[in-house]
CSV table of C-alpha atoms and ligand atoms in Angstrom, one decimal:
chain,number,residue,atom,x,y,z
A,60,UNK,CA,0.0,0.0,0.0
A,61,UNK,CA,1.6,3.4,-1.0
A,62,UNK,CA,1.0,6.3,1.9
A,63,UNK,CA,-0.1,9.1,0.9
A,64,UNK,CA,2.4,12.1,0.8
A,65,UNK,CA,1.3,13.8,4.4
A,66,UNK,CA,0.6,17.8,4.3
A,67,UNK,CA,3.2,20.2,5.8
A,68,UNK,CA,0.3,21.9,7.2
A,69,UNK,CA,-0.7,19.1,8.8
A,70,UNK,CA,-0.9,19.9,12.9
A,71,UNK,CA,0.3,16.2,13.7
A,72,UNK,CA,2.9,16.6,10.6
A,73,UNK,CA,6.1,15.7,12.4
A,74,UNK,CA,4.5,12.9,14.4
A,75,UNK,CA,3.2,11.1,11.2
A,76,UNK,CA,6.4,11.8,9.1
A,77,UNK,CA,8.2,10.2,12.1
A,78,UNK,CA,5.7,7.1,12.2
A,79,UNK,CA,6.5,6.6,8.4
A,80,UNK,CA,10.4,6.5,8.8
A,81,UNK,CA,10.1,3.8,11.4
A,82,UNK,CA,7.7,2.0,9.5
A,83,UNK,CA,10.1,1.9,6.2
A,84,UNK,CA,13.0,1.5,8.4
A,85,UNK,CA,10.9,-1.9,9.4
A,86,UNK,CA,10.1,-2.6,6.0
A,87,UNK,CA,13.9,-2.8,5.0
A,88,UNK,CA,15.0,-4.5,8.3
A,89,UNK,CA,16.8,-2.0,10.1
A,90,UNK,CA,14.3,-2.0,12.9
A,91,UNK,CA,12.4,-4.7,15.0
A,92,UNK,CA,8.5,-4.7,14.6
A,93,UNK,CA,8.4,-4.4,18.5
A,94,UNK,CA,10.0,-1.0,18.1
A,95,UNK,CA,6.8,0.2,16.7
A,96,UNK,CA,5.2,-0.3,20.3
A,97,UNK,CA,8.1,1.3,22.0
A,98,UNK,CA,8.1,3.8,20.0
A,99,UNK,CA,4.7,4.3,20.7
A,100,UNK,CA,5.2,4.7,24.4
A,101,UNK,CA,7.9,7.3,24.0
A,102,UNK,CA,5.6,9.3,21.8
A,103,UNK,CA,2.8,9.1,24.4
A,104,UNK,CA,5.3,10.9,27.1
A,105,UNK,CA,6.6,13.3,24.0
A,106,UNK,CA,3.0,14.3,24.0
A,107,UNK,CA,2.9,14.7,27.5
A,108,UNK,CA,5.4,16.9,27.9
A,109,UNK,CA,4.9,19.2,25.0
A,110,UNK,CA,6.8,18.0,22.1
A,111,UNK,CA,9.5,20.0,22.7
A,112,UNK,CA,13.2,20.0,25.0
A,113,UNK,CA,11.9,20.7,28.1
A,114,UNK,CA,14.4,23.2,30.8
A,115,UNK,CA,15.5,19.8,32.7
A,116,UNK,CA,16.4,17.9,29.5
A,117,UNK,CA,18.1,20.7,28.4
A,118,UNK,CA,20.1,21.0,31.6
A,119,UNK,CA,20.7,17.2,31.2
A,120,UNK,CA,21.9,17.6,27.8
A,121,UNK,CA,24.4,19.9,28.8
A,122,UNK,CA,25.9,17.8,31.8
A,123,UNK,CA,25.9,14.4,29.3
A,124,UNK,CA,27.7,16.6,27.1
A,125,UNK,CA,30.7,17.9,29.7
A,126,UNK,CA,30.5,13.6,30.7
A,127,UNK,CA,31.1,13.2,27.2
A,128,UNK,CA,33.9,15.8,26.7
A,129,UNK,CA,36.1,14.0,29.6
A,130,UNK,CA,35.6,10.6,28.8
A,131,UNK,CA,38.1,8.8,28.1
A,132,UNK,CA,36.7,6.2,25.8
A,133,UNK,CA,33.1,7.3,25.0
A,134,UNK,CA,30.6,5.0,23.0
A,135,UNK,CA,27.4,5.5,21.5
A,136,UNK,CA,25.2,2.6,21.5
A,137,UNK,CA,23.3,2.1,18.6
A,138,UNK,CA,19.7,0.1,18.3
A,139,UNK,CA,17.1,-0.2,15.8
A,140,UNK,CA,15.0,3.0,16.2
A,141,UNK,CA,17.5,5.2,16.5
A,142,UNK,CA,19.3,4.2,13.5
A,143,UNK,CA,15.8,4.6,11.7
A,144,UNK,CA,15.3,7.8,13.6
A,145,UNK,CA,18.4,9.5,13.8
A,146,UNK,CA,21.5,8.0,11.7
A,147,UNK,CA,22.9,11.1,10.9
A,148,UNK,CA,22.7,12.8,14.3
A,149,UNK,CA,24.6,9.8,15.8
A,150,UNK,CA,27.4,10.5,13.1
A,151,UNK,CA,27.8,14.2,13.9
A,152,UNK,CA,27.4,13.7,18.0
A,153,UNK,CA,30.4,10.8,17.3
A,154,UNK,CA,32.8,13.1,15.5
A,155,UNK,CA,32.0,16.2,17.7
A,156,UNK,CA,33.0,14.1,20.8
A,157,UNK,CA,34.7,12.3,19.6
A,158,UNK,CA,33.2,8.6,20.5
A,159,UNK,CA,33.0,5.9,19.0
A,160,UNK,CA,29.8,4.1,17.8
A,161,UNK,CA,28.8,0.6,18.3
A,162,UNK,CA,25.4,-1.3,17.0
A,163,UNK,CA,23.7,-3.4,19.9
A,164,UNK,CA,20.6,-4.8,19.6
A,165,UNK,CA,18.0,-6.4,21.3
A,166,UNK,CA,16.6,-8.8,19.1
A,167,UNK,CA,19.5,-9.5,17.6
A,168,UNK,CA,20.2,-11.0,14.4
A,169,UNK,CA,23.4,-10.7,12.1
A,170,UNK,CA,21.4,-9.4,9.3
A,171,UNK,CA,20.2,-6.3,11.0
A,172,UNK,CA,23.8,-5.3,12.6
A,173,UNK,CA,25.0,-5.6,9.3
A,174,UNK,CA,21.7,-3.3,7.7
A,175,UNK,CA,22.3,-0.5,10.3
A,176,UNK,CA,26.2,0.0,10.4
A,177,UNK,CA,25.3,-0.2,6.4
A,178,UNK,CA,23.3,2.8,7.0
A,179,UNK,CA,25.2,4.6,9.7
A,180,UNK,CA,28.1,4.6,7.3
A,181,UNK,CA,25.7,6.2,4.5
A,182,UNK,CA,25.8,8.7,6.8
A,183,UNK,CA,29.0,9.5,7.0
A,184,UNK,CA,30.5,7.0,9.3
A,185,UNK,CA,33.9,5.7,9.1
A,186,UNK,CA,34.4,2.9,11.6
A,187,UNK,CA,31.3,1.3,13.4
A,188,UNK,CA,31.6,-1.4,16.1
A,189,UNK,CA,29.4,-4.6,16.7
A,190,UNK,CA,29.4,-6.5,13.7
A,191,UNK,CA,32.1,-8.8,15.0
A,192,UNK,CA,31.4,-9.1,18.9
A,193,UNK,CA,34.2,-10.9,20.9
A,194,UNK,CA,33.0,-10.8,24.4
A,195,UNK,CA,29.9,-10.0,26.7
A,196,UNK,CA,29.2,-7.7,29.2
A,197,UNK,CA,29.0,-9.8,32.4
A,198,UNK,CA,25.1,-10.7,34.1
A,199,UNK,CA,23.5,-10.0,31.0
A,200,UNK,CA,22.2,-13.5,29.8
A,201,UNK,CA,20.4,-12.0,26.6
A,202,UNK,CA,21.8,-10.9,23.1
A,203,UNK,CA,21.9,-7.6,24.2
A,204,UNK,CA,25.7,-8.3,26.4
A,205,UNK,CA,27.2,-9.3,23.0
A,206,UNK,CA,29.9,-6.6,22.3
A,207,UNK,CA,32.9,-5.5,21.5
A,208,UNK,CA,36.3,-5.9,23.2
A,209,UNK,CA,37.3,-2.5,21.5
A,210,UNK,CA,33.9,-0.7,21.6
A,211,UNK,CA,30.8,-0.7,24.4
A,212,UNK,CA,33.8,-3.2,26.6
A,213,UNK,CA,36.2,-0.5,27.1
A,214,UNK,CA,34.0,2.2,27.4
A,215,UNK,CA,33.9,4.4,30.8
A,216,UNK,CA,31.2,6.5,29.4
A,217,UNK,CA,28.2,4.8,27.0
A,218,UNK,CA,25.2,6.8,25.8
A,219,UNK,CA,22.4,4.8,25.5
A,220,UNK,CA,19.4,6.3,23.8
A,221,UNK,CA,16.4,3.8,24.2
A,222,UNK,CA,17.7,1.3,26.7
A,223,UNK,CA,16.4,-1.5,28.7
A,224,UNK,CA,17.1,-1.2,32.4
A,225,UNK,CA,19.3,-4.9,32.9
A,226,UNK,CA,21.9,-3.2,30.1
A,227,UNK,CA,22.1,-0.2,32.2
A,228,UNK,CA,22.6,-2.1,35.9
A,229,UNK,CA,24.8,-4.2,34.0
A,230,UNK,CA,27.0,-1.0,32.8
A,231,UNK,CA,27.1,0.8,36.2
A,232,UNK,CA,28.4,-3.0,37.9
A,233,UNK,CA,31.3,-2.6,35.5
A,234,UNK,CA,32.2,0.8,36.4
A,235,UNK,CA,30.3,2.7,33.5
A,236,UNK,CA,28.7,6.1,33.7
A,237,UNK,CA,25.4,5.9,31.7
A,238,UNK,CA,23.8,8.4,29.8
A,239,UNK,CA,20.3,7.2,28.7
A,240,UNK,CA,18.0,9.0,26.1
A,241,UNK,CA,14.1,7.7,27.2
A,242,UNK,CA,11.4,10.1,27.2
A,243,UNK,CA,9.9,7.9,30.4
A,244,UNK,CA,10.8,9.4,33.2
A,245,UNK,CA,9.9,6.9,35.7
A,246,UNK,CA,11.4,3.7,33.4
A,247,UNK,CA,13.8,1.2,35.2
A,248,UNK,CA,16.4,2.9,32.7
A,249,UNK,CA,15.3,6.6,33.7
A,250,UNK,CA,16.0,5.6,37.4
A,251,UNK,CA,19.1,3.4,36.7
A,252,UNK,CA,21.6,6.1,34.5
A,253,UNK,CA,23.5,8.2,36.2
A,254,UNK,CA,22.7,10.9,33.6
A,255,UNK,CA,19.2,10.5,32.1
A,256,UNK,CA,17.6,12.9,29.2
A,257,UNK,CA,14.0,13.0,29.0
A,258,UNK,CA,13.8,14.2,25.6
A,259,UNK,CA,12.9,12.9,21.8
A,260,UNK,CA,15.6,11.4,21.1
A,261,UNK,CA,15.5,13.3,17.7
A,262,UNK,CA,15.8,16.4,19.3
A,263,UNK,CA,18.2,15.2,22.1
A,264,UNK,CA,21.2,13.7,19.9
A,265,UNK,CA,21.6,17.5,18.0
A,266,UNK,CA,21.4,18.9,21.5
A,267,UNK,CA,24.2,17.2,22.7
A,268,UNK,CA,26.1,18.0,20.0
A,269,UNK,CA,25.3,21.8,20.4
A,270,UNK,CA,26.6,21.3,24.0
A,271,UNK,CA,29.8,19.7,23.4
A,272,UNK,CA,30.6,22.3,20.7
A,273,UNK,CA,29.8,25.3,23.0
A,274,UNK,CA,31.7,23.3,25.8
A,275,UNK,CA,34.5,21.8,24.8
A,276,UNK,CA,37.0,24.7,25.7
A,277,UNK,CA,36.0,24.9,29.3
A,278,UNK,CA,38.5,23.9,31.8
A,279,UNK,CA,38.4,20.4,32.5
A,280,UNK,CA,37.1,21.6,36.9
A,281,UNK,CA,34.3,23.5,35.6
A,282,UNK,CA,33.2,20.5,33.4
A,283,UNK,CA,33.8,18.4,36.3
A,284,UNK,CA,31.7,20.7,38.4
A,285,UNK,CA,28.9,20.1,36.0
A,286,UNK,CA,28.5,17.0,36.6
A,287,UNK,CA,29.3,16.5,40.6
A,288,UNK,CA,26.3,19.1,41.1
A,289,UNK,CA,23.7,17.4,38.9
A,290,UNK,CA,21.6,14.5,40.6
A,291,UNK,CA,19.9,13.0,38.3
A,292,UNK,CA,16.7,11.4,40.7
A,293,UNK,CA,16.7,15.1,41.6
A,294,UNK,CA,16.3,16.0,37.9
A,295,UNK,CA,13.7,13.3,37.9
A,296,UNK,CA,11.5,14.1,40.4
A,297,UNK,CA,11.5,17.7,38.8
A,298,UNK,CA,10.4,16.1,35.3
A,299,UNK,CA,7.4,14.7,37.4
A,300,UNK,CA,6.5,17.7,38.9
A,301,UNK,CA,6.7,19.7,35.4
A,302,UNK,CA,4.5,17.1,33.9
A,303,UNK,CA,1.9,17.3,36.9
A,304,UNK,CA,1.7,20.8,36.5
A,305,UNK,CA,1.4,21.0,33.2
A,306,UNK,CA,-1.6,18.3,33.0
A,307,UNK,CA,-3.3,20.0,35.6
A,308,UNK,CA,-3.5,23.0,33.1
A,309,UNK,CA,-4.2,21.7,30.0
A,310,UNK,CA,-7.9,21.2,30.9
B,623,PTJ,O1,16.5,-2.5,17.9
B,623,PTJ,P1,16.5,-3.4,19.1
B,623,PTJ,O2,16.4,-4.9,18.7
B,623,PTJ,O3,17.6,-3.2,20.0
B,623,PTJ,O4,15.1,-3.1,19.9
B,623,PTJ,C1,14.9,-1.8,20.3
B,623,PTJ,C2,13.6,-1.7,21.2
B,623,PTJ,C3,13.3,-0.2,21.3
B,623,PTJ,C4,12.5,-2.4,20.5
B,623,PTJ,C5,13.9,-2.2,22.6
B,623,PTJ,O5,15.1,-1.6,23.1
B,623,PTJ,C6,12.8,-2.1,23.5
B,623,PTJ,O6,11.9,-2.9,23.6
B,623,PTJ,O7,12.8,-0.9,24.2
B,623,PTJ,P2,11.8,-0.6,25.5
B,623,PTJ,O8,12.2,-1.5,26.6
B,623,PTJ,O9,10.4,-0.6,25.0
B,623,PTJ,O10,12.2,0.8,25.8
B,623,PTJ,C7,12.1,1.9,25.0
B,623,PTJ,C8,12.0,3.2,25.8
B,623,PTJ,O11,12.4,4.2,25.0
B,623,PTJ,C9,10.7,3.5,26.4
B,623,PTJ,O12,10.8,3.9,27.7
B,623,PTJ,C10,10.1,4.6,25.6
B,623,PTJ,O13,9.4,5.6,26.3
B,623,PTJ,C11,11.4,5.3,25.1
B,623,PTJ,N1,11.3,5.9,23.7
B,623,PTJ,C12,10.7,5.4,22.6
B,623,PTJ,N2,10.8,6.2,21.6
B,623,PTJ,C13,11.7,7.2,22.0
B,623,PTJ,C14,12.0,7.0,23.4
B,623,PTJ,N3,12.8,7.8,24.1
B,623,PTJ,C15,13.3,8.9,23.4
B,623,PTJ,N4,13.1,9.1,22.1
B,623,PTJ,C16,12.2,8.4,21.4
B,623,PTJ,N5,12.0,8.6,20.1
């Protein structure tokens, strides 16, 4: 069945133009059919909060950014809706940092880490991890350890935009600071990272990037700083409260 072309004056535009890209990126394989649903969810709490970066993910963005700028060995971990989503973003935020990029799935199947490092490299990428995983990150039983020894293994610092919370409890046991991308703020994923953005993670990946451009020169205390001062369960709570607020005036 061919869509039809959806009108730029459409009020829901973005939100059907977005539901179209995941549901070619599922037609060619890059993402899993269950990503629909969860995509679904996070566009239930986009709605909630306005469509739009609210003041705490911003603040968020900015402290994942300074986390990013003094990592060592930073990875971004790449699934199936974000590749659909956002290839391109990833490619940029990479570079900026720089980090390296690595595909981890949860339904995994060789043929879809092979489609979406195919397509991160159409956008520009040079080198992209987990095609060829050598090892596993320890207590995770499920496809989702299987990684590489030079990629999500070595990492002190992993962003994770759409996560599941094991992965995440499984990355703070080794040592790992987390940055998770899930617009639900109450998720076991939201809860577990140690920095968590409550943001689209269409909007979120660019805002990064605008961060560690417009941060990167600062001293390496002041970054530090940053990050010491921001508690993200704080942060939390304070996404609850904007979201009760802004229910209660809707109607
Ligand atoms: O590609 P795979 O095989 O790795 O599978 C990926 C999915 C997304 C299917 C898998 O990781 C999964 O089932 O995820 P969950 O456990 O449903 O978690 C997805 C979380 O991301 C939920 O809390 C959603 O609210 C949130 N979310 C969904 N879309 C977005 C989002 N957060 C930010 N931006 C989005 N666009």
């Amino acid at each position: 069945m061919v869509m039809k072309e959806i009108p730029k004056s459409h009020p829901r535009y973005f939100s059907l133009e977005t539901r179209e890209q995941l549901a070619k990126a599922v037609k060619k394989g890059i993402t899993h059919e269950t990503g629909l649903i969860a995509h679904g969810r996070g566009e239930a709490f986009d709605y909630l909060i306005g469509e739009k970066t609210i003041p705490f993910a911003d603040d968020a963005e900015r402290v994942a950014a300074a986390l990013l700028i003094l990592a060592k060995n930073p990875v971004i971990s790449v699934n199936g809706n974000v590749a659909a989503l956002s290839p391109r973003a990833c490619v940029t935020l990479a570079e900026s940092v720089p980090a390296k990029l690595e595909v981890n799935l949860f339904h995994r199947t060789q043929k879809r880490v092979r489609l979406i490092v195919k397509e991160l490299k159409k956008n520009g990428a040079k080198q992209v991890y987990g095609e060829n995983v050598d090892t596993s990150i320890p207590g995770l039983l499920h496809d989702r350890g299987l990684c590489s020894n030079e990629g999500i293994y070595v990492a002190d610092v992993v962003l994770v935009p759409l996560e599941d919370g094991d992965r995440c409890q499984a990355f703070r046991n080794m040592g790992k600071k987390v940055i998770a991308i899930d617009l639900n703020p109450i998720s076991r994923t939201a809860r577990m990272a140690h920095i968590t953005i409550v943001d689209n993670v269409v909007r979120a990946l660019p805002a990064i990037e605008r961060w560690v451009k417009g941060l990167k020169h600062f001293d390496q205390a002041d970054l530090q700083n940053m990050i010491s001062s921001f508690d993200n369960i704080q942060m939390l709570r304070d996404v609850l409260g904007f979201l009760s607020k802004r229910l209660n005036s809707l109607l």
